[in-house]
Amino acid sequence: TQLLEQSPQFLSIQEGENLTVYCNSSSVFSSLQWYRQEPGEGPVLLVTVVTGGEVKKLKRLTFQFGDARKDSSLHITAAQPGDTGLYLCAGIRGTYKYIFGTGTRLKVLA
Amino acid sequence: ETGVTQSPTHLIKTRGQQVTLRCSSQSGHNTVSWYQQALGQGPQFIFQYYREEENGRGNFPPRFSGLQFPNYSSELNVNALELDDSALYLCASGGGGMYQETQYFGPGTRLLVL
């Protein structure tokens, strides 16, 4: 059972466009993380959000944790080809259990 | 570069065989987790070890087992391989952040079961 649904599944956009990826669940998480994974590599942590309603910015990436700590979004401004990859959200329950989302595969065309 | 390495990078086995995958964590990381990532999906949590003891497990059968060693290396063992075990297997070591939630992934071992 996949507890974290991401949308869209696939996204192909032109360089310079903006985009938003959503991560939704019916369950509450103590915190939520976003990762980017490139072919042949493991996921790399981008950010951890902990507080409901929290917004974090990492250069052109903006992450938001829902007020109820059940959902999150990732917004990328002025996407670049280097942003291409698989974006994964992961909800955390307790001290050790990570539940990953279904993933969003992003391709940014030059 | 996360400092987490895995071996082998690729492996081909046949149904019914057994396989051992290895992971070397960063020095000082007491936690290691193993994940299975099927093609086109997000990683699924298999189990976690903390100081050589299993302290959490996902929905995987007992034929998936592990070991963690004092030298920050660990193993994932899978017995009686099935076709559906074909996947990328990732290990992640814990950096011991405030919420014990910082984990660093290795590049993975891609297993193909024929």
mmCIF file of C-alpha atoms in Angstrom, chain A residues 1-11 19-26 29 32-37 43 46 63 70-76 85-91 99-106, chain B residues 37 40-44:
data_model
loop_
_atom_site.group_PDB
_atom_site.id
_atom_site.type_symbol
_atom_site.label_atom_id
_atom_site.label_comp_id
_atom_site.label_asym_id
_atom_site.label_seq_id
_atom_site.Cartn_x
_atom_site.Cartn_y
_atom_site.Cartn_z
ATOM 1 C CA THR A 1 0.000 0.000 0.000
ATOM 2 C CA GLN A 2 1.440 3.334 -1.088
ATOM 3 C CA LEU A 3 0.619 5.901 1.583
ATOM 4 C CA LEU A 4 2.181 8.858 -0.205
ATOM 5 C CA GLU A 5 0.892 9.785 -3.627
ATOM 6 C CA GLN A 6 2.841 12.197 -5.788
ATOM 7 C CA SER A 7 1.526 14.148 -8.729
ATOM 8 C CA PRO A 8 2.193 14.498 -11.492
ATOM 9 C CA GLN A 9 3.971 11.227 -12.218
ATOM 10 C CA PHE A 10 5.791 12.677 -15.212
ATOM 11 C CA LEU A 11 6.536 16.237 -16.182
ATOM 12 C CA LEU A 19 6.396 23.849 -11.859
ATOM 13 C CA THR A 20 4.866 22.388 -8.716
ATOM 14 C CA VAL A 21 5.016 18.793 -7.509
ATOM 15 C CA TYR A 22 2.547 17.565 -4.919
ATOM 16 C CA CYS A 23 2.879 14.904 -2.256
ATOM 17 C CA ASN A 24 -0.358 13.824 -0.568
ATOM 18 C CA SER A 25 -1.328 11.400 2.150
ATOM 19 C CA SER A 26 -4.218 10.643 4.462
ATOM 20 C CA PHE A 29 3.857 12.435 9.550
ATOM 21 C CA LEU A 32 8.678 15.073 5.602
ATOM 22 C CA GLN A 33 11.655 15.071 3.309
ATOM 23 C CA TRP A 34 12.225 15.722 -0.374
ATOM 24 C CA TYR A 35 14.917 13.927 -2.357
ATOM 25 C CA ARG A 36 16.202 14.053 -5.916
ATOM 26 C CA GLN A 37 17.498 10.913 -7.555
ATOM 27 C CA PRO A 43 18.387 9.661 -3.615
ATOM 28 C CA LEU A 46 17.101 18.264 -0.527
ATOM 29 C CA PHE A 63 9.092 23.465 -0.129
ATOM 30 C CA LYS A 70 -0.293 15.216 5.709
ATOM 31 C CA ASP A 71 0.878 16.810 2.470
ATOM 32 C CA SER A 72 3.675 18.811 0.956
ATOM 33 C CA SER A 73 4.591 20.609 -2.231
ATOM 34 C CA LEU A 74 7.759 21.420 -4.102
ATOM 35 C CA HIS A 75 7.789 24.461 -6.372
ATOM 36 C CA ILE A 76 10.636 25.101 -8.793
ATOM 37 C CA GLY A 85 15.631 13.897 -12.183
ATOM 38 C CA LEU A 86 13.271 11.820 -10.078
ATOM 39 C CA TYR A 87 11.821 13.794 -7.172
ATOM 40 C CA LEU A 88 10.738 11.783 -4.155
ATOM 41 C CA CYS A 89 8.948 12.827 -1.004
ATOM 42 C CA ALA A 90 9.342 10.722 2.127
ATOM 43 C CA GLY A 91 7.174 10.905 5.214
ATOM 44 C CA ILE A 99 7.641 6.021 3.660
ATOM 45 C CA PHE A 100 8.539 7.170 0.191
ATOM 46 C CA GLY A 101 6.150 8.587 -2.347
ATOM 47 C CA THR A 102 5.543 7.241 -5.812
ATOM 48 C CA GLY A 103 7.956 9.753 -7.378
ATOM 49 C CA THR A 104 7.748 12.486 -10.000
ATOM 50 C CA ARG A 105 10.006 12.216 -13.002
ATOM 51 C CA LEU A 106 10.950 15.685 -14.226
ATOM 52 C CA GLN B 37 13.237 0.318 -5.330
ATOM 53 C CA GLY B 40 9.532 3.447 -11.781
ATOM 54 C CA GLN B 41 8.620 3.460 -8.086
ATOM 55 C CA GLY B 42 9.798 5.052 -4.878
ATOM 56 C CA PRO B 43 11.994 3.106 -2.446
ATOM 57 C CA GLN B 44 10.246 0.692 -0.066
#
